[in-house]
Short mmCIF file of N, CA, C and O in Angstrom, two decimals:
data_model
loop_
_atom_site.label_atom_id
_atom_site.label_comp_id
_atom_site.label_asym_id
_atom_site.label_seq_id
_atom_site.Cartn_x
_atom_site.Cartn_y
_atom_site.Cartn_z
N MET A 894 155.73 112.43 119.34
CA MET A 894 155.11 112.58 117.82
C MET A 894 155.62 111.51 116.92
O MET A 894 154.93 110.88 116.15
N VAL A 895 157.04 111.23 116.99
CA VAL A 895 157.69 110.26 116.16
C VAL A 895 157.10 108.95 116.28
O VAL A 895 156.64 108.08 115.38
N ARG A 896 156.74 108.56 117.63
CA ARG A 896 156.13 107.27 117.84
C ARG A 896 154.77 107.07 117.27
O ARG A 896 154.34 106.20 116.92
N THR A 897 154.00 108.20 117.47
CA THR A 897 152.57 108.25 116.99
C THR A 897 152.61 108.12 115.51
O THR A 897 151.87 107.24 114.85
N VAL A 898 153.57 108.82 114.83
CA VAL A 898 153.60 108.67 113.25
C VAL A 898 153.90 107.26 112.93
O VAL A 898 153.37 106.64 112.08
N MET A 899 154.79 106.70 113.62
CA MET A 899 155.35 105.34 113.25
C MET A 899 154.20 104.24 113.67
O MET A 899 153.93 103.35 112.77
N SER A 900 153.49 104.65 114.78
CA SER A 900 152.37 103.91 115.05
C SER A 900 151.14 103.73 114.10
O SER A 900 150.58 102.78 113.67
N SER A 901 150.85 105.04 113.61
CA SER A 901 150.07 105.28 112.49
C SER A 901 150.37 104.55 111.23
O SER A 901 149.47 103.84 110.66
N ARG A 902 151.51 104.65 110.89
CA ARG A 902 151.93 104.06 109.60
C ARG A 902 151.98 102.64 109.80
O ARG A 902 151.57 101.92 108.84
N HIS A 903 152.46 102.12 110.89
CA HIS A 903 152.57 100.73 111.09
C HIS A 903 151.10 100.07 111.08
O HIS A 903 150.96 99.02 110.60
N GLY A 904 150.28 100.69 111.85
CA GLY A 904 148.91 100.30 111.86
C GLY A 904 148.25 100.17 110.56
O GLY A 904 147.58 99.22 110.13
N PHE A 905 148.53 101.31 109.59
CA PHE A 905 147.95 101.34 108.37
C PHE A 905 148.60 100.09 107.47
O PHE A 905 147.84 99.53 106.69
N GLN A 906 149.78 99.87 107.65
CA GLN A 906 150.41 98.90 106.97
C GLN A 906 149.83 97.32 107.22
O GLN A 906 149.62 96.66 106.39
N TRP A 907 149.60 97.27 108.51
CA TRP A 907 149.02 96.06 108.98
C TRP A 907 147.72 95.86 108.57
O TRP A 907 147.12 94.83 108.14
N VAL A 908 146.80 96.91 108.42
CA VAL A 908 145.40 96.88 107.96
C VAL A 908 145.52 96.55 106.43
O VAL A 908 144.68 95.69 105.99
N LEU A 909 146.49 97.26 105.71
CA LEU A 909 146.57 96.98 104.26
C LEU A 909 147.03 95.34 104.09
O LEU A 909 146.48 94.73 103.05
N PHE A 910 147.93 94.97 104.88
CA PHE A 910 148.31 93.58 104.75
C PHE A 910 147.25 92.61 104.93
O PHE A 910 147.09 91.64 104.18
N ALA A 911 146.30 92.70 105.98
CA ALA A 911 145.19 91.83 106.34
C ALA A 911 144.24 92.06 105.12
O ALA A 911 143.70 90.97 104.71
N LEU A 912 143.95 93.23 104.60
CA LEU A 912 143.03 93.38 103.52
C LEU A 912 143.56 92.71 102.26
O LEU A 912 142.84 91.89 101.60
N ALA A 913 144.93 92.69 101.96
CA ALA A 913 145.54 92.17 100.87
C ALA A 913 145.39 90.65 100.92
O ALA A 913 145.06 89.99 100.01
N LEU A 914 145.54 90.10 102.11
CA LEU A 914 145.35 88.56 102.17
C LEU A 914 143.89 88.12 101.85
O LEU A 914 143.72 87.11 101.30
N VAL A 915 143.03 88.88 102.55
CA VAL A 915 141.59 88.62 102.23
C VAL A 915 141.22 88.78 100.65
O VAL A 915 140.62 87.77 100.01
N VAL A 916 141.82 89.72 100.06
CA VAL A 916 141.43 89.98 98.67
C VAL A 916 142.16 88.87 97.95
O VAL A 916 141.48 88.38 96.96
N VAL A 917 143.39 88.62 97.99
CA VAL A 917 143.91 87.57 97.32
C VAL A 917 143.39 86.14 97.46
O VAL A 917 143.16 85.48 96.47
N ALA A 918 143.19 85.81 98.69
CA ALA A 918 142.65 84.62 99.06
C ALA A 918 141.17 84.51 98.29
O ALA A 918 140.84 83.34 97.78
N THR A 919 140.35 85.52 98.51
CA THR A 919 138.94 85.30 97.92
C THR A 919 139.10 85.33 96.45
O THR A 919 138.24 84.62 95.80
N ALA A 920 139.98 86.08 95.81
CA ALA A 920 140.12 86.19 94.39
C ALA A 920 140.51 84.71 93.69
O ALA A 920 139.93 84.18 92.90
N LEU A 921 141.59 84.11 94.50
CA LEU A 921 142.11 82.81 93.99
C LEU A 921 140.77 81.76 94.19
O LEU A 921 140.65 81.01 93.32
N ALA A 922 140.20 82.00 95.27
CA ALA A 922 139.06 81.02 95.34
C ALA A 922 138.05 81.13 94.22
O ALA A 922 137.49 80.15 93.72
N ASP A 923 137.60 82.39 94.13
CA ASP A 923 136.82 82.79 93.01
C ASP A 923 137.13 82.27 91.52
O ASP A 923 136.45 81.85 90.77
N ILE A 924 138.50 82.38 91.26
CA ILE A 924 139.14 81.80 90.02
C ILE A 924 138.79 80.46 90.06
O ILE A 924 138.46 79.87 88.95
N ALA A 925 139.40 79.81 90.98
CA ALA A 925 139.37 78.32 91.02
C ALA A 925 137.91 77.69 90.97
O ALA A 925 137.80 76.86 90.30
N VAL A 926 137.00 78.30 91.73
CA VAL A 926 135.82 77.59 91.84
C VAL A 926 134.59 78.09 91.05
O VAL A 926 133.66 77.69 90.69
N GLY A 927 134.84 79.52 90.65
CA GLY A 927 133.81 80.31 89.97
C GLY A 927 132.61 80.73 90.78
O GLY A 927 132.69 80.62 92.08
N PRO A 928 131.62 81.10 90.11
CA PRO A 928 130.40 81.61 90.98
C PRO A 928 129.66 80.62 91.90
O PRO A 928 128.85 81.02 92.78
N SER A 929 130.00 79.42 91.80
CA SER A 929 129.54 78.47 92.75
C SER A 929 129.78 78.76 94.15
O SER A 929 129.22 78.23 95.12
N VAL A 930 130.85 79.44 94.39
CA VAL A 930 131.24 79.91 95.80
C VAL A 930 130.30 80.94 96.37
O VAL A 930 130.32 81.09 97.50
N LEU A 931 129.50 81.62 95.53
CA LEU A 931 128.59 82.57 95.98
C LEU A 931 127.49 81.93 96.74
O LEU A 931 127.14 80.91 96.71
N PRO A 932 127.19 82.72 97.96
CA PRO A 932 125.97 82.32 98.74
C PRO A 932 124.69 82.05 97.94
O PRO A 932 124.49 82.77 97.03
N GLY A 933 123.95 81.13 98.24
CA GLY A 933 122.80 80.71 97.58
C GLY A 933 122.98 79.85 96.38
O GLY A 933 121.96 79.60 95.74
N ARG A 934 124.10 79.56 96.15
CA ARG A 934 124.47 78.76 94.79
C ARG A 934 123.72 79.10 93.71
O ARG A 934 123.04 78.36 93.23
N PRO A 935 123.97 80.31 93.22
CA PRO A 935 123.32 80.78 91.99
C PRO A 935 123.66 80.07 90.73
O PRO A 935 124.86 79.71 90.67
N GLU A 936 122.85 79.79 89.72
CA GLU A 936 123.29 79.15 88.66
C GLU A 936 123.85 80.19 87.64
O GLU A 936 123.45 81.39 87.51
N ALA A 937 124.89 79.80 86.90
CA ALA A 937 125.50 80.78 86.12
C ALA A 937 125.90 80.02 84.88
O ALA A 937 126.61 78.88 84.84
N GLY A 938 125.50 80.51 83.70
CA GLY A 938 125.95 79.98 82.37
C GLY A 938 127.48 80.36 82.10
O GLY A 938 128.15 81.02 82.92
N PRO A 939 128.03 79.85 80.96
CA PRO A 939 129.27 80.18 80.49
C PRO A 939 129.77 81.54 80.57
O PRO A 939 130.92 81.90 80.85
N THR A 940 129.02 82.33 80.03
CA THR A 940 129.21 83.84 79.90
C THR A 940 129.38 84.53 81.30
O THR A 940 130.35 85.12 81.55
N LEU A 941 128.33 84.26 82.20
CA LEU A 941 128.47 84.88 83.48
C LEU A 941 129.72 84.13 84.28
O LEU A 941 130.39 84.98 84.88
N ASP A 942 129.94 82.86 84.02
CA ASP A 942 131.07 82.37 84.68
C ASP A 942 132.32 82.87 84.07
O ASP A 942 133.29 83.19 85.09
N SER A 943 132.53 83.14 82.86
CA SER A 943 133.69 83.71 82.35
C SER A 943 133.80 85.24 82.92
O SER A 943 134.92 85.44 83.18
N ASN A 944 132.78 85.98 82.85
CA ASN A 944 132.87 87.20 83.39
C ASN A 944 133.21 87.39 84.96
O ASN A 944 134.01 88.11 85.46
N TYR A 945 132.66 86.41 85.67
CA TYR A 945 132.88 86.34 87.15
C TYR A 945 134.43 86.01 87.33
O TYR A 945 135.07 86.68 88.21
N ARG A 946 134.99 84.99 86.65
CA ARG A 946 136.31 84.60 86.85
C ARG A 946 137.29 85.85 86.43
O ARG A 946 138.32 86.03 86.92
N PHE A 947 136.88 86.42 85.30
CA PHE A 947 137.62 87.68 84.87
C PHE A 947 137.79 88.58 85.81
O PHE A 947 138.91 89.05 86.26
N PHE A 948 136.67 88.99 86.57
CA PHE A 948 136.69 90.11 87.56
C PHE A 948 137.40 89.46 88.88
O PHE A 948 138.02 90.37 89.64
N ALA A 949 137.38 88.33 89.14
CA ALA A 949 138.16 87.61 90.18
C ALA A 949 139.64 87.88 89.91
O ALA A 949 140.42 88.12 90.88
N GLY A 950 140.12 87.90 88.50
CA GLY A 950 141.52 88.00 88.27
C GLY A 950 141.81 89.60 88.51
O GLY A 950 142.88 89.96 89.06
N VAL A 951 141.01 90.40 88.14
CA VAL A 951 141.20 91.84 88.49
C VAL A 951 141.14 92.05 90.03
O VAL A 951 141.86 92.79 90.51
N TRP A 952 140.37 91.36 90.70
CA TRP A 952 140.35 91.42 92.25
C TRP A 952 141.61 91.00 92.77
O TRP A 952 142.28 91.66 93.68
N CYS A 953 142.25 89.96 92.23
CA CYS A 953 143.48 89.39 92.66
C CYS A 953 144.58 90.44 92.43
O CYS A 953 145.42 90.71 93.23
N ALA A 954 144.64 91.11 91.26
CA ALA A 954 145.42 92.22 90.91
C ALA A 954 145.35 93.30 91.93
O ALA A 954 146.52 93.84 92.40
N VAL A 955 144.14 93.70 92.47
CA VAL A 955 144.06 94.62 93.57
C VAL A 955 144.77 94.18 94.69
O VAL A 955 145.53 95.03 95.29
N GLY A 956 144.63 92.90 95.23
CA GLY A 956 145.26 92.38 96.08
C GLY A 956 146.80 92.45 96.14
O GLY A 956 147.57 92.87 97.15
N ILE A 957 147.37 92.16 94.94
CA ILE A 957 148.82 92.28 94.63
C ILE A 957 149.27 93.70 94.87
O ILE A 957 150.35 93.95 95.28
N VAL A 958 148.50 94.50 94.24
CA VAL A 958 148.95 95.99 94.35
C VAL A 958 149.15 96.26 95.81
O VAL A 958 150.05 97.06 96.25
N LEU A 959 148.23 96.00 96.64
CA LEU A 959 148.19 96.22 98.04
C LEU A 959 149.36 95.69 98.65
O LEU A 959 150.10 96.23 99.40
N LEU A 960 149.67 94.43 98.38
CA LEU A 960 150.78 93.84 98.92
C LEU A 960 152.20 94.33 98.50
O LEU A 960 153.07 94.63 99.26
N THR A 961 152.28 94.89 97.27
CA THR A 961 153.34 95.58 96.68
C THR A 961 153.63 96.98 97.25
O THR A 961 154.82 97.26 97.55
N ALA A 962 152.48 97.64 97.81
CA ALA A 962 152.64 98.86 98.30
C ALA A 962 153.01 98.94 99.82
O ALA A 962 153.28 99.90 100.35
N LEU A 963 152.96 97.79 100.45
CA LEU A 963 153.12 97.74 101.89
C LEU A 963 154.34 98.33 102.39
O LEU A 963 154.32 98.97 103.42
N ARG A 964 155.46 98.06 101.77
CA ARG A 964 156.84 98.35 102.35
C ARG A 964 156.95 99.89 102.39
O ARG A 964 157.66 100.54 103.16
N ASP A 965 156.47 100.55 101.20
CA ASP A 965 156.68 102.00 101.17
C ASP A 965 155.44 102.57 100.79
O ASP A 965 155.21 102.99 99.67
N VAL A 966 154.48 102.83 101.76
CA VAL A 966 153.09 103.37 101.37
C VAL A 966 153.09 104.74 100.84
O VAL A 966 152.27 105.10 99.98
N GLU A 967 154.08 105.58 101.21
CA GLU A 967 154.13 106.86 100.92
C GLU A 967 154.60 106.98 99.28
O GLU A 967 154.09 107.59 98.42
N ARG A 968 155.50 106.15 98.92
CA ARG A 968 155.89 106.10 97.52
C ARG A 968 154.95 105.48 96.56
O ARG A 968 154.79 105.83 95.44
N HIS A 969 153.90 104.62 97.18
CA HIS A 969 152.93 103.95 96.30
C HIS A 969 151.58 104.64 96.63
O HIS A 969 150.57 104.06 96.41
N ALA A 970 151.67 105.82 97.22
CA ALA A 970 150.32 106.47 97.53
C ALA A 970 149.40 106.50 96.45
O ALA A 970 148.23 106.39 96.50
N LEU A 971 149.94 106.96 95.19
CA LEU A 971 149.01 107.04 94.05
C LEU A 971 148.16 105.74 93.72
O LEU A 971 146.96 105.71 93.45
N ALA A 972 149.01 104.58 93.73
CA ALA A 972 148.61 103.28 93.40
C ALA A 972 147.41 102.85 94.47
O ALA A 972 146.40 102.44 94.20
N LEU A 973 147.65 103.34 95.73
CA LEU A 973 146.78 102.93 96.97
C LEU A 973 145.46 103.78 96.67
O LEU A 973 144.54 103.18 96.83
N ARG A 974 145.65 105.06 96.34
CA ARG A 974 144.49 105.80 96.11
C ARG A 974 143.68 105.38 94.98
O ARG A 974 142.39 105.35 94.90
N ALA A 975 144.32 104.73 93.89
CA ALA A 975 143.59 104.16 92.78
C ALA A 975 142.87 102.87 93.14
O ALA A 975 141.66 102.67 92.75
N VAL A 976 143.53 102.08 93.99
CA VAL A 976 142.61 100.89 94.51
C VAL A 976 141.53 101.32 95.35
O VAL A 976 140.44 100.73 95.20
N PHE A 977 141.80 102.44 96.29
CA PHE A 977 140.66 102.78 97.16
C PHE A 977 139.48 103.26 96.30
O PHE A 977 138.21 102.97 96.53
N GLY A 978 139.86 104.10 95.23
CA GLY A 978 138.80 104.44 94.21
C GLY A 978 138.13 103.51 93.68
O GLY A 978 136.88 103.57 93.31
N ALA A 979 138.88 102.48 93.20
CA ALA A 979 138.22 101.38 92.40
C ALA A 979 137.25 100.56 93.24
O ALA A 979 136.04 100.11 92.85
N VAL A 980 137.75 100.16 94.53
CA VAL A 980 136.77 99.51 95.39
C VAL A 980 135.54 100.42 95.74
O VAL A 980 134.47 99.85 95.80
N PHE A 981 135.77 101.69 95.97
CA PHE A 981 134.55 102.58 96.28
C PHE A 981 133.71 102.49 95.00
O PHE A 981 132.48 102.25 95.07
N LEU A 982 134.19 102.67 93.74
CA LEU A 982 133.44 102.55 92.59
C LEU A 982 132.61 101.09 92.46
O LEU A 982 131.54 101.22 92.09
N GLY A 983 133.23 100.10 92.92
CA GLY A 983 132.63 98.76 92.85
C GLY A 983 131.42 98.76 93.83
O GLY A 983 130.38 98.27 93.52
N GLY A 984 131.60 99.61 94.95
CA GLY A 984 130.47 99.71 95.76
C GLY A 984 129.34 100.46 95.28
O GLY A 984 128.11 100.04 95.44
N VAL A 985 129.71 101.43 94.50
CA VAL A 985 128.60 102.35 93.84
C VAL A 985 127.90 101.42 92.84
O VAL A 985 126.62 101.40 92.76
N ALA A 986 128.67 100.56 92.04
CA ALA A 986 128.12 99.53 91.05
C ALA A 986 127.25 98.63 91.71
O ALA A 986 126.15 98.31 91.23
N ARG A 987 127.55 98.20 92.96
CA ARG A 987 126.67 97.14 93.62
C ARG A 987 125.48 97.84 94.15
O ARG A 987 124.43 97.29 94.17
N GLY A 988 125.46 99.13 94.53
CA GLY A 988 124.35 99.90 94.79
C GLY A 988 123.41 100.06 93.67
O GLY A 988 122.16 100.01 93.73
N VAL A 989 123.95 100.38 92.54
CA VAL A 989 123.25 100.41 91.26
C VAL A 989 122.48 99.18 90.97
O VAL A 989 121.25 99.14 90.67
N SER A 990 123.15 98.02 91.19
CA SER A 990 122.66 96.69 91.10
C SER A 990 121.46 96.41 91.97
O SER A 990 120.35 95.85 91.62
N TYR A 991 121.72 96.77 93.22
CA TYR A 991 120.66 96.80 94.21
C TYR A 991 119.29 97.45 93.99
O TYR A 991 118.30 96.92 93.83
N LEU A 992 119.54 98.61 93.33
CA LEU A 992 118.36 99.42 92.85
C LEU A 992 117.66 98.69 91.48
O LEU A 992 116.47 98.90 91.53
N ALA A 993 118.53 98.30 90.60
CA ALA A 993 118.08 97.83 89.32
C ALA A 993 117.50 96.39 89.49
O ALA A 993 116.54 96.04 88.85
N ALA A 994 118.25 95.43 90.19
CA ALA A 994 117.85 94.13 90.20
C ALA A 994 117.20 93.63 91.52
O ALA A 994 116.79 92.50 91.48
N GLY A 995 117.47 94.38 92.56
CA GLY A 995 116.81 93.98 93.82
C GLY A 995 117.94 93.68 94.72
O GLY A 995 119.18 93.57 94.28
N PRO A 996 117.64 93.26 95.88
CA PRO A 996 118.74 93.09 96.92
C PRO A 996 119.41 91.65 96.78
O PRO A 996 118.58 90.69 96.44
N PRO A 997 120.70 91.71 96.78
CA PRO A 997 121.33 90.36 96.73
C PRO A 997 121.43 89.76 98.13
O PRO A 997 120.67 90.20 99.00
N HIS A 998 122.20 88.68 98.22
CA HIS A 998 122.32 87.85 99.45
C HIS A 998 122.76 88.95 100.51
O HIS A 998 123.49 90.03 100.14
N ALA A 999 122.42 88.78 101.63
CA ALA A 999 122.65 89.63 102.80
C ALA A 999 124.20 89.94 102.86
O ALA A 999 124.53 91.13 103.20
N LEU A 1000 124.92 89.09 102.72
CA LEU A 1000 126.43 89.25 102.67
C LEU A 1000 126.84 90.27 101.70
O LEU A 1000 127.57 91.19 101.93
N HIS A 1001 126.24 90.22 100.41
CA HIS A 1001 126.68 91.15 99.37
C HIS A 1001 126.12 92.58 99.73
O HIS A 1001 126.69 93.47 99.31
N THR A 1002 124.93 92.45 100.23
CA THR A 1002 124.42 93.89 100.69
C THR A 1002 125.27 94.44 101.75
O THR A 1002 125.56 95.69 101.57
N ALA A 1003 125.89 93.75 102.57
CA ALA A 1003 126.80 94.31 103.57
C ALA A 1003 128.09 94.79 102.94
O ALA A 1003 128.55 95.80 103.37
N PHE A 1004 128.42 94.19 101.87
CA PHE A 1004 129.62 94.69 101.18
C PHE A 1004 129.48 95.96 100.57
O PHE A 1004 130.49 96.79 100.47
N ILE A 1005 128.19 96.34 100.12
CA ILE A 1005 127.88 97.72 99.79
C ILE A 1005 128.34 98.65 100.80
O ILE A 1005 129.04 99.69 100.34
N GLY A 1006 127.96 98.38 102.02
CA GLY A 1006 128.50 99.39 103.20
C GLY A 1006 129.97 99.44 103.31
O GLY A 1006 130.52 100.44 103.40
N VAL A 1007 130.54 98.26 103.18
CA VAL A 1007 132.04 98.20 103.47
C VAL A 1007 132.75 98.91 102.27
O VAL A 1007 133.65 99.77 102.47
N GLU A 1008 132.27 98.74 101.12
CA GLU A 1008 132.93 99.23 99.86
C GLU A 1008 132.74 100.76 99.76
O GLU A 1008 133.55 101.42 99.21
N LEU A 1009 131.69 101.33 100.46
CA LEU A 1009 131.46 102.66 100.34
C LEU A 1009 132.03 103.36 101.60
O LEU A 1009 132.29 104.67 101.44
N LEU A 1010 132.19 102.65 102.78
CA LEU A 1010 132.93 103.39 103.91
C LEU A 1010 134.27 103.21 104.06
O LEU A 1010 135.12 104.12 104.31
N LEU A 1011 134.76 101.93 103.83
CA LEU A 1011 136.28 101.47 104.19
C LEU A 1011 137.28 102.43 103.22
O LEU A 1011 138.15 102.93 103.59
N PRO A 1012 136.93 102.38 101.94
CA PRO A 1012 137.87 103.19 100.99
C PRO A 1012 138.05 104.60 101.47
O PRO A 1012 139.38 105.11 101.47
N PRO A 1013 137.10 105.20 101.64
CA PRO A 1013 137.34 106.78 102.03
C PRO A 1013 138.05 106.90 103.39
O PRO A 1013 139.10 107.73 103.53
N LEU A 1014 137.77 105.98 104.33
CA LEU A 1014 138.55 105.99 105.55
C LEU A 1014 140.00 105.65 105.40
O LEU A 1014 140.93 106.19 105.95
N LEU A 1015 140.28 104.73 104.44
CA LEU A 1015 141.75 104.28 104.14
C LEU A 1015 142.34 105.27 103.55
O LEU A 1015 143.53 105.73 103.71
N LEU A 1016 141.71 106.24 102.62
CA LEU A 1016 142.14 107.20 101.88
C LEU A 1016 142.69 108.33 102.89
O LEU A 1016 143.73 108.97 102.77
N LEU A 1017 141.74 108.85 103.86
CA LEU A 1017 142.02 109.71 104.77
C LEU A 1017 143.24 109.20 105.57
O LEU A 1017 144.17 109.99 105.95
N TRP A 1018 143.32 108.03 106.01
CA TRP A 1018 144.39 107.45 106.78
C TRP A 1018 145.71 107.54 106.04
O TRP A 1018 146.75 108.00 106.52
N SER A 1019 145.59 107.28 104.63
CA SER A 1019 146.86 107.22 103.95
C SER A 1019 147.42 108.62 103.82
O SER A 1019 148.56 108.94 103.75
N LEU A 1020 146.46 109.59 103.56
CA LEU A 1020 146.84 110.98 103.48
C LEU A 1020 147.53 111.45 104.79
O LEU A 1020 148.57 112.04 104.73
N ARG A 1021 146.98 111.13 106.03
CA ARG A 1021 147.63 111.44 107.15
C ARG A 1021 149.08 110.74 107.35
O ARG A 1021 150.00 111.46 107.59
N VAL A 1022 149.14 109.58 106.97
CA VAL A 1022 150.49 108.83 107.07
C VAL A 1022 151.46 109.53 106.27
O VAL A 1022 152.55 109.92 106.55
N CYS A 1023 151.04 109.89 104.93
CA CYS A 1023 151.89 110.56 104.04
C CYS A 1023 152.32 112.06 104.56
O CYS A 1023 153.42 112.50 104.35
N ARG A 1024 151.46 112.74 105.06
CA ARG A 1024 151.67 114.17 105.52
C ARG A 1024 152.61 114.01 106.74
O ARG A 1024 153.36 114.86 106.78
N GLU A 1025 152.41 113.06 107.53
CA GLU A 1025 153.15 112.96 108.89
C GLU A 1025 154.70 112.54 108.47
O GLU A 1025 155.61 112.72 109.26
N ARG A 1026 154.78 111.77 107.58
CA ARG A 1026 156.13 111.28 107.20
C ARG A 1026 156.91 112.29 106.47
O ARG A 1026 157.83 112.61 106.43
#
């Protein structure tokens, strides 16, 4: 039982670490390059560019929270749940955009599924890790 708990916790930490690296790397690229990094090279005026880079900064903060929570996921459970909720809400917002403005690039359409499925799965996993510890 102890080995399973440690394996589940350790696996959860590794998944969070990998996600955090992806989040921070994509956020930094988005901040540095702006919306031109998007597939299809959409044109963006200064207002959209500013808004895009702002939300890239928020995205980077999400990655930093994940990195900060890695060592003691139980102590940072509330912060992790907030991150999972925020990403899920982002997926809902993408879904609203899909319905209102039409389908985006296929990559961003796939993100809707990831953002709606992965956070609840991570939430359940975190609850299990916290309960077992």
